[in-house]
PDB file of N, CA and C in Angstrom:
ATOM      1  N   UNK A 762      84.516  91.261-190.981  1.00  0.00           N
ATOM      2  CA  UNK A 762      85.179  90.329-190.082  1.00  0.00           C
ATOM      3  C   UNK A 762      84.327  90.071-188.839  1.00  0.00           C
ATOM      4  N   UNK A 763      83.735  91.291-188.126  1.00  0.00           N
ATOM      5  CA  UNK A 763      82.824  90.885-187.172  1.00  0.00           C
ATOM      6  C   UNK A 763      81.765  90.234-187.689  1.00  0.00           C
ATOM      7  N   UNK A 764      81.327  89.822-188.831  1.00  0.00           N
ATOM      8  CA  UNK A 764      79.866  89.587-189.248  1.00  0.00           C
ATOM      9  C   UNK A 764      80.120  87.917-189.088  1.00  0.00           C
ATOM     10  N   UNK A 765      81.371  87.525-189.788  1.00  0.00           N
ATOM     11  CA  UNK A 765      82.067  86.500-189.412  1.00  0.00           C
ATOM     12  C   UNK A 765      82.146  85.554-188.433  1.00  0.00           C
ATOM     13  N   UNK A 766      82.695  86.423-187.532  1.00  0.00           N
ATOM     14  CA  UNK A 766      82.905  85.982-185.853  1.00  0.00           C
ATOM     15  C   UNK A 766      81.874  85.581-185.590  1.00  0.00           C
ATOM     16  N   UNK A 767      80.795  86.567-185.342  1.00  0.00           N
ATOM     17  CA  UNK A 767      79.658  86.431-184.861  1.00  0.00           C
ATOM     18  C   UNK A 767      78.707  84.682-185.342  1.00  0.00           C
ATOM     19  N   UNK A 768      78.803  84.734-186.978  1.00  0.00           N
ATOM     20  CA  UNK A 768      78.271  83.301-187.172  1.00  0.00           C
ATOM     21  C   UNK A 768      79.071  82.140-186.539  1.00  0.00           C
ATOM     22  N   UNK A 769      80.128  82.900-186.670  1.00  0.00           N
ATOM     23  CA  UNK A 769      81.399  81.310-186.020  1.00  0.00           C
ATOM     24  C   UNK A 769      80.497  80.997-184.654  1.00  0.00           C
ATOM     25  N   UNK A 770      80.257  82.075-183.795  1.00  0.00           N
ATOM     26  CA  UNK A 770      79.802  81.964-182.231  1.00  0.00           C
ATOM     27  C   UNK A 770      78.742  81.086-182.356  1.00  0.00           C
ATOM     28  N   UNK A 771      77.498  81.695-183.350  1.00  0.00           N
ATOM     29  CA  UNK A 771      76.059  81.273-183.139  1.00  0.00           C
ATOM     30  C   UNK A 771      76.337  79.506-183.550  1.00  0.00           C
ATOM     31  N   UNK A 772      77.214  79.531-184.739  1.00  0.00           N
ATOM     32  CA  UNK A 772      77.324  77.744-185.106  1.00  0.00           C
ATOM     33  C   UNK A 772      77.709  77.330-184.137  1.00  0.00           C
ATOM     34  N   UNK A 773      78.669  77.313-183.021  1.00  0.00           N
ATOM     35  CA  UNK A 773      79.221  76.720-181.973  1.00  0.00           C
ATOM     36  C   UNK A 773      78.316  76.362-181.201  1.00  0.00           C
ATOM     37  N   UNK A 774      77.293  77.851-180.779  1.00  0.00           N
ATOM     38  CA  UNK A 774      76.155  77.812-179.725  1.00  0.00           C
ATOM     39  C   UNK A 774      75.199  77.535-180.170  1.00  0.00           C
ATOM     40  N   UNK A 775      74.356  76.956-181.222  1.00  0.00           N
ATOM     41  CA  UNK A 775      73.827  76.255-181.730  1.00  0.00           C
ATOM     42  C   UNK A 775      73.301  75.105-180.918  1.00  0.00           C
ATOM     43  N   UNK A 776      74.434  74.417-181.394  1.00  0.00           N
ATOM     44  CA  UNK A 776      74.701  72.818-181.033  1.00  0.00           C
ATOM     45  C   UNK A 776      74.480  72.591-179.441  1.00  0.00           C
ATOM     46  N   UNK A 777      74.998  73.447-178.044  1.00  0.00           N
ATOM     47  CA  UNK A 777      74.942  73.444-176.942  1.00  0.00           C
ATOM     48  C   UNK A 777      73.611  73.843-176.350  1.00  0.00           C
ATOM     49  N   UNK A 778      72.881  74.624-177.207  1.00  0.00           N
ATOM     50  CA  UNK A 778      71.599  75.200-176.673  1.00  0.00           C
ATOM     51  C   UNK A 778      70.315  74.013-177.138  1.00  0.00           C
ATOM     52  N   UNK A 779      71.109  73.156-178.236  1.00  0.00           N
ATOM     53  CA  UNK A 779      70.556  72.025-178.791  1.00  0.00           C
ATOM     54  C   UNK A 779      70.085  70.745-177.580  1.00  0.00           C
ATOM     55  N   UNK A 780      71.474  70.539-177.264  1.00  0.00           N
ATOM     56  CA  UNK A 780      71.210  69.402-175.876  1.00  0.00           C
ATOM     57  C   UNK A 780      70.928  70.392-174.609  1.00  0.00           C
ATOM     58  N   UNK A 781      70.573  71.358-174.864  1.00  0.00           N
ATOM     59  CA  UNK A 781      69.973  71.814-173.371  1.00  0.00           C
ATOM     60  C   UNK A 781      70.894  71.507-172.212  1.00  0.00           C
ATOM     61  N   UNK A 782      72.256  72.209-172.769  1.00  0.00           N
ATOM     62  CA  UNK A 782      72.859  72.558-171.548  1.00  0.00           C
ATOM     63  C   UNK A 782      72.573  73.981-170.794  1.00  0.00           C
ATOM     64  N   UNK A 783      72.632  73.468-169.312  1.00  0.00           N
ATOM     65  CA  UNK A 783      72.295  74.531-168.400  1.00  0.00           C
ATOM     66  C   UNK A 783      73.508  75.607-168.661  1.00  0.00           C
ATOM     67  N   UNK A 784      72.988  77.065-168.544  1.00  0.00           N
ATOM     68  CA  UNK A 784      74.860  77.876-168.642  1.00  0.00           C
ATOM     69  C   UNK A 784      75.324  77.789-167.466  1.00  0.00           C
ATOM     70  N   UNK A 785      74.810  77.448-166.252  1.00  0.00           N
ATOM     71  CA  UNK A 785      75.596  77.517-165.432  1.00  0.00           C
ATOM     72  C   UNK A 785      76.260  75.856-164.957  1.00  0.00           C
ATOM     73  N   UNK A 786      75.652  75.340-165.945  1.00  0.00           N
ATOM     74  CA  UNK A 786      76.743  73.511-165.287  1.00  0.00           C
ATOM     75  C   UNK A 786      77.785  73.071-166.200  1.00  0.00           C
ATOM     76  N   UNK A 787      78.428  72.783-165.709  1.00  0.00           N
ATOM     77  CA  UNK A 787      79.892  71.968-166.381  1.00  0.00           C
ATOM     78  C   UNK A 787      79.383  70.707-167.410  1.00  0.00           C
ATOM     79  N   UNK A 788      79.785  70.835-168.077  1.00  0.00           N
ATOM     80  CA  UNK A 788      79.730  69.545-168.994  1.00  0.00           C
ATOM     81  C   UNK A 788      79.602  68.391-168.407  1.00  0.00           C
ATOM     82  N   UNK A 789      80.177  68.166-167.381  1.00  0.00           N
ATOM     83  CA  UNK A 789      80.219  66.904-166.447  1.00  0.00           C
ATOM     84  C   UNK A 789      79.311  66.952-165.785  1.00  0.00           C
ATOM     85  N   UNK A 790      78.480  68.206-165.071  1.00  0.00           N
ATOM     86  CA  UNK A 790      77.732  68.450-163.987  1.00  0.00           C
ATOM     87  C   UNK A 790      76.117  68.096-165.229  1.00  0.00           C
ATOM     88  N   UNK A 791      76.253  68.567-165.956  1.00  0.00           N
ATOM     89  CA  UNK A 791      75.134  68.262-167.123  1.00  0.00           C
ATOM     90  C   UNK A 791      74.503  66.676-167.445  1.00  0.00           C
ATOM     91  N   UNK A 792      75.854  65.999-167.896  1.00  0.00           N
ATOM     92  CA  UNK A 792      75.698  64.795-168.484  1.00  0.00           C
ATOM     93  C   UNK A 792      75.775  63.955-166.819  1.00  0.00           C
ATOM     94  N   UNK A 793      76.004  64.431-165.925  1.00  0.00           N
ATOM     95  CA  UNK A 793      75.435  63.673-164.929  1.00  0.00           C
ATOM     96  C   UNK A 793      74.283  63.699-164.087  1.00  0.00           C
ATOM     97  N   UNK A 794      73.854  65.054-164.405  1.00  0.00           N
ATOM     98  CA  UNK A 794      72.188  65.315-163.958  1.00  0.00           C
ATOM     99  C   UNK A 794      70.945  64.562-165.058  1.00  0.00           C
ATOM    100  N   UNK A 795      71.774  64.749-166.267  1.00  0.00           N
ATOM    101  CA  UNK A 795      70.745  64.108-167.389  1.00  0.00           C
ATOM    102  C   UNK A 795      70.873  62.230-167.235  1.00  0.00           C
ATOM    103  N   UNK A 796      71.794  61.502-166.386  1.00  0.00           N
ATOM    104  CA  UNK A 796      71.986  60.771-166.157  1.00  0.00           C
ATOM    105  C   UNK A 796      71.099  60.424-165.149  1.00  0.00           C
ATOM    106  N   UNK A 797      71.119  61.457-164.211  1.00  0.00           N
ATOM    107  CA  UNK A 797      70.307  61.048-162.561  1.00  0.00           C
ATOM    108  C   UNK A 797      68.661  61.317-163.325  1.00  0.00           C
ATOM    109  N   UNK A 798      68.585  62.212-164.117  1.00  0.00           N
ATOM    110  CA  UNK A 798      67.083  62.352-164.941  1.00  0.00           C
ATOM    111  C   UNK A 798      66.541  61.197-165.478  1.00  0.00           C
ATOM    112  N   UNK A 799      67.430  60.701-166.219  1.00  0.00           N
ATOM    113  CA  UNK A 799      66.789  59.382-166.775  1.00  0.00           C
ATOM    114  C   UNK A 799      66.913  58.021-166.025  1.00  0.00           C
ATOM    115  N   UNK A 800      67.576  57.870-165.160  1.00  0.00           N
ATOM    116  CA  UNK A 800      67.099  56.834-163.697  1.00  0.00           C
ATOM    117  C   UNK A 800      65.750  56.962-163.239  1.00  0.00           C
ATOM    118  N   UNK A 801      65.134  58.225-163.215  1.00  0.00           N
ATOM    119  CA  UNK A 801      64.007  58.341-162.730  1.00  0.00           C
ATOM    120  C   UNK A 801      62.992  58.728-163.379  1.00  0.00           C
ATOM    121  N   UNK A 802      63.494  58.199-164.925  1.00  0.00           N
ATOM    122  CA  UNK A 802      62.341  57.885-166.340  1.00  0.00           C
ATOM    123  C   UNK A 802      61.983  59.279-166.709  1.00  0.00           C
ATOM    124  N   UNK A 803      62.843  60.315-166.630  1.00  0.00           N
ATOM    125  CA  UNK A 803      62.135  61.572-166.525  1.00  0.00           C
ATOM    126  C   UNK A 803      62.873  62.405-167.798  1.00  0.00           C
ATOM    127  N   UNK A 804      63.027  63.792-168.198  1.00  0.00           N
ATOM    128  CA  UNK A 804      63.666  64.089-169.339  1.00  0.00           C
ATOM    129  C   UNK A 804      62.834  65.575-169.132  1.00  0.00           C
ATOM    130  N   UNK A 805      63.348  66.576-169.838  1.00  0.00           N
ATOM    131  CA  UNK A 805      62.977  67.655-170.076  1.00  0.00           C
ATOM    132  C   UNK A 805      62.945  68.457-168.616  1.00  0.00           C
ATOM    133  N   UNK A 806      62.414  69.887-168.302  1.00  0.00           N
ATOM    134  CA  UNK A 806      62.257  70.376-167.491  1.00  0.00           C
ATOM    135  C   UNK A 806      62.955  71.946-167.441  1.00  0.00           C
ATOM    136  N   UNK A 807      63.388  72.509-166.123  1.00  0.00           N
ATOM    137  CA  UNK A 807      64.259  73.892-166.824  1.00  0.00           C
ATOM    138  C   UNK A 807      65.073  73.642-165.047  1.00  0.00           C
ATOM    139  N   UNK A 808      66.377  73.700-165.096  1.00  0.00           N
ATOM    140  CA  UNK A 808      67.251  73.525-164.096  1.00  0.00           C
ATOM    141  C   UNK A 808      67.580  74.763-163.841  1.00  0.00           C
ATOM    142  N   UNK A 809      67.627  74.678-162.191  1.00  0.00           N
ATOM    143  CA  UNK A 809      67.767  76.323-161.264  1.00  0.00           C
ATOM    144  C   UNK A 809      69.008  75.595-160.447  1.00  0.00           C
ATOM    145  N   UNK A 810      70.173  75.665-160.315  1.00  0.00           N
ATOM    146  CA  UNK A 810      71.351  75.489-160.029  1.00  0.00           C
ATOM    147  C   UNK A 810      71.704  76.631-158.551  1.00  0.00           C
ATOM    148  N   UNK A 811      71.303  75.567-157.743  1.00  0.00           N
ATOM    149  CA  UNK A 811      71.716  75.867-156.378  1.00  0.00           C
ATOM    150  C   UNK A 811      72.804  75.929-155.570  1.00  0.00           C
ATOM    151  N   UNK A 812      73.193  76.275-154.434  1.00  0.00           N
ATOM    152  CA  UNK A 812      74.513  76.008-153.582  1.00  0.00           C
ATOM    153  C   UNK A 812      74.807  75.024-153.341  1.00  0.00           C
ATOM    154  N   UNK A 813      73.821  73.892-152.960  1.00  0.00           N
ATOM    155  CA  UNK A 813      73.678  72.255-152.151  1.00  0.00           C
ATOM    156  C   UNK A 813      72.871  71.682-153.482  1.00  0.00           C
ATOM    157  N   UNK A 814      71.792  72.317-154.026  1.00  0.00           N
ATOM    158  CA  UNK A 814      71.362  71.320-155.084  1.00  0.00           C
ATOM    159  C   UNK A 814      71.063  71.845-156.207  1.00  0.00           C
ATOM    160  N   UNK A 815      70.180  70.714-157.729  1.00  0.00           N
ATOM    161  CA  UNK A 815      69.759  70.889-158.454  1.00  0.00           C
ATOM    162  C   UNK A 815      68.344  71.110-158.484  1.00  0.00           C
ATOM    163  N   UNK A 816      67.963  71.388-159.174  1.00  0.00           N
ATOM    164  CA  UNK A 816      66.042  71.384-159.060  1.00  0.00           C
ATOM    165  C   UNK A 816      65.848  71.722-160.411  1.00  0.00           C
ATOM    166  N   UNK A 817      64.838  70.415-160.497  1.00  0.00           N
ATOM    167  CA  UNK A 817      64.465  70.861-162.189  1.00  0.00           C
ATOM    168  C   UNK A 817      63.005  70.593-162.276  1.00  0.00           C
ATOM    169  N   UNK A 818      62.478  71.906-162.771  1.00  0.00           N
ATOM    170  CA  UNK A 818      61.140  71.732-162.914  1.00  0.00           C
ATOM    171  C   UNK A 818      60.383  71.263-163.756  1.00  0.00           C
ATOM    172  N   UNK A 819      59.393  70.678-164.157  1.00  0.00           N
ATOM    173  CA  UNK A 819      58.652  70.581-164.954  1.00  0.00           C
ATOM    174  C   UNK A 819      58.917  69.517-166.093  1.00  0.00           C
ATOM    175  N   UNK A 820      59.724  68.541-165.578  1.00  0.00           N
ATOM    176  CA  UNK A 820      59.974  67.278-166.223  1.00  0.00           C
ATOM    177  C   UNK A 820      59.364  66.346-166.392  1.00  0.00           C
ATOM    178  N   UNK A 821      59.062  66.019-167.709  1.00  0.00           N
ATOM    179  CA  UNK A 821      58.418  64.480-168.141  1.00  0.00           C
ATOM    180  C   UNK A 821      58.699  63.527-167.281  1.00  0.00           C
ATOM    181  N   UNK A 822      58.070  62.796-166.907  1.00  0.00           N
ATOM    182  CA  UNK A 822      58.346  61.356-166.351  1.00  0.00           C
ATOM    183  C   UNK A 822      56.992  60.706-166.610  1.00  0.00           C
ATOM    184  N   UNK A 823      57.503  59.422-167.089  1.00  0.00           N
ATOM    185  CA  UNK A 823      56.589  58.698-167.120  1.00  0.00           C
ATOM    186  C   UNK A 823      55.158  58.733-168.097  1.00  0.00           C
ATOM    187  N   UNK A 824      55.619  59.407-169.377  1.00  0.00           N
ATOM    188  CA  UNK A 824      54.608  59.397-170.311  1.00  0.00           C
ATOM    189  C   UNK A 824      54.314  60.969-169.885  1.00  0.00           C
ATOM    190  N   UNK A 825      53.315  61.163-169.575  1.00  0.00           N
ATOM    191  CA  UNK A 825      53.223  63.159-170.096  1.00  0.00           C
ATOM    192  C   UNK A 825      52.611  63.979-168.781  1.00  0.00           C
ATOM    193  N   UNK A 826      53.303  62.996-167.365  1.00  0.00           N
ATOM    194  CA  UNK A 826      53.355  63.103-166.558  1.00  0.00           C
ATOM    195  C   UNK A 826      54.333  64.275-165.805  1.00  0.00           C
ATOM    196  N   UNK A 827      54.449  66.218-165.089  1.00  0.00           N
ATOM    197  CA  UNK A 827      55.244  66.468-165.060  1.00  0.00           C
ATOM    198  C   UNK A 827      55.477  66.636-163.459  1.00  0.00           C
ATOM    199  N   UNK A 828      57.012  66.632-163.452  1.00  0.00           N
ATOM    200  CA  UNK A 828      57.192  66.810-161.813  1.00  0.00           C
ATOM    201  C   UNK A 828      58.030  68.210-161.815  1.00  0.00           C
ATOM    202  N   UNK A 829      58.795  68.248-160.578  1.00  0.00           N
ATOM    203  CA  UNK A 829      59.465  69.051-160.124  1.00  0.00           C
ATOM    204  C   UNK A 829      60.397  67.910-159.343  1.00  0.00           C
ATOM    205  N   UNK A 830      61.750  68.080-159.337  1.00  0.00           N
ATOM    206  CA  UNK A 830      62.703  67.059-158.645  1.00  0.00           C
ATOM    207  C   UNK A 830      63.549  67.609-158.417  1.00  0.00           C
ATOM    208  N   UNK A 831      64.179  67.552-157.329  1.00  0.00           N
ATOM    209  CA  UNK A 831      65.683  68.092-156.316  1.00  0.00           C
ATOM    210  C   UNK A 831      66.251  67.041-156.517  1.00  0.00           C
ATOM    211  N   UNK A 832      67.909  67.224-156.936  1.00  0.00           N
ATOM    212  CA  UNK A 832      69.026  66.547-156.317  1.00  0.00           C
ATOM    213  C   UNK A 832      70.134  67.473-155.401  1.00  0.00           C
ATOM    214  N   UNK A 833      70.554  66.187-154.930  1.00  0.00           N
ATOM    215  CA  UNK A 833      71.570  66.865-154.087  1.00  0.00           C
ATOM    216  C   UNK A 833      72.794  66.748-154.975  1.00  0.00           C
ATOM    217  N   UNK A 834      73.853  67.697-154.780  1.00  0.00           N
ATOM    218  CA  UNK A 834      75.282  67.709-155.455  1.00  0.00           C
ATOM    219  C   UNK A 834      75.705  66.353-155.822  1.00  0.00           C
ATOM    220  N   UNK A 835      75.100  65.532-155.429  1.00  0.00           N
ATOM    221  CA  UNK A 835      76.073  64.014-155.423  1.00  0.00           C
ATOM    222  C   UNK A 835      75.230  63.198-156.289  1.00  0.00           C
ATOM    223  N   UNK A 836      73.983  63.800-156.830  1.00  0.00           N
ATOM    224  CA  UNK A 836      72.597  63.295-158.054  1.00  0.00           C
ATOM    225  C   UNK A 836      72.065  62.487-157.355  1.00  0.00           C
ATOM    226  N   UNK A 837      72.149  62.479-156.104  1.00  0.00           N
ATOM    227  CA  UNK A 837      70.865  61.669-155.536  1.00  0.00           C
ATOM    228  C   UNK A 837      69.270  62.339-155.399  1.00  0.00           C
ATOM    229  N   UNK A 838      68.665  61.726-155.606  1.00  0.00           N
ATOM    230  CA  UNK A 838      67.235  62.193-156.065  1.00  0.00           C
ATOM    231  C   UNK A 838      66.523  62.768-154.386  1.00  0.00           C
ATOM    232  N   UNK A 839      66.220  63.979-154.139  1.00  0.00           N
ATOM    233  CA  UNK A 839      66.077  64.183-152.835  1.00  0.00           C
ATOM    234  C   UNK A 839      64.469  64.557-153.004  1.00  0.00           C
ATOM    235  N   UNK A 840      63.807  65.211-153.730  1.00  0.00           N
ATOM    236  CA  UNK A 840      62.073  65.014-153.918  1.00  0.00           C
ATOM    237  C   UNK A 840      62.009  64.372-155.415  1.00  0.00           C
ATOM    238  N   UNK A 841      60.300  64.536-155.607  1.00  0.00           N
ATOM    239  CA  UNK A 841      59.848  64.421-156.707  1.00  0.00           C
ATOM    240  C   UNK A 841      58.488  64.746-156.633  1.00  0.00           C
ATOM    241  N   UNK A 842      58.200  65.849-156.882  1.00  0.00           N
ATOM    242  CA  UNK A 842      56.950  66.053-156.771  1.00  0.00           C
ATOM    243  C   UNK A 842      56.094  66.422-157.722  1.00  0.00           C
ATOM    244  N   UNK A 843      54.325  65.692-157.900  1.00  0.00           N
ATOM    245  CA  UNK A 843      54.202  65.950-159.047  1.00  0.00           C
ATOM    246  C   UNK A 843      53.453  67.623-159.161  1.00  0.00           C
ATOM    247  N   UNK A 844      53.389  68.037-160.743  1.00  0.00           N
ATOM    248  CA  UNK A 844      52.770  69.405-160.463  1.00  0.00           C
ATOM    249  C   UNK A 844      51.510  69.248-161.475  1.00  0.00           C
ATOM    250  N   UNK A 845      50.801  70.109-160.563  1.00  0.00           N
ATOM    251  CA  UNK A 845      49.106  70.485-160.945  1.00  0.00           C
ATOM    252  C   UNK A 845      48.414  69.492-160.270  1.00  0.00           C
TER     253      UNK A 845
END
């Protein structure tokens, strides 16, 4: 029965680790950062979930171009900086 459970979990978490949700953002807080991401042509990266903001590093933008970008709680784009 535990051997069970356990696949039930991994199929569920599968799928979520698939779209690269952050564990610490809300479903809403997700699909609206990946929203403010692609306004600014950008995609990929690894999100550090702050008190006041987002920051996601190491995101595509612009062909194979990567940055580092802050938002503030409200997905307004507050840097963008590129790295290397």
């Amino acid at each position: 029965m535990r051997i069970m459970s356990l696949l039930v979990i991994i199929a569920f978490a599968g799928p979520a680790a698939a779209e690269g949700l952050h564990p610490d953002l809300t479903a809403d807080q997700s699909s609206r950062l990946q929203a403010a991401l692609d306004a600014q042509g950008c995609a990929g990266g690894t999100v550090r979930v702050g008190t006041t903001e987002f920051a996601v590093s190491g995101a595509r933008c612009g062909g194979d171009r990567e940055y580092d970008l802050v938002f503030d709680r409200e997905y307004k784009l507050l840097r963008k900086d590129p790295r290397g």
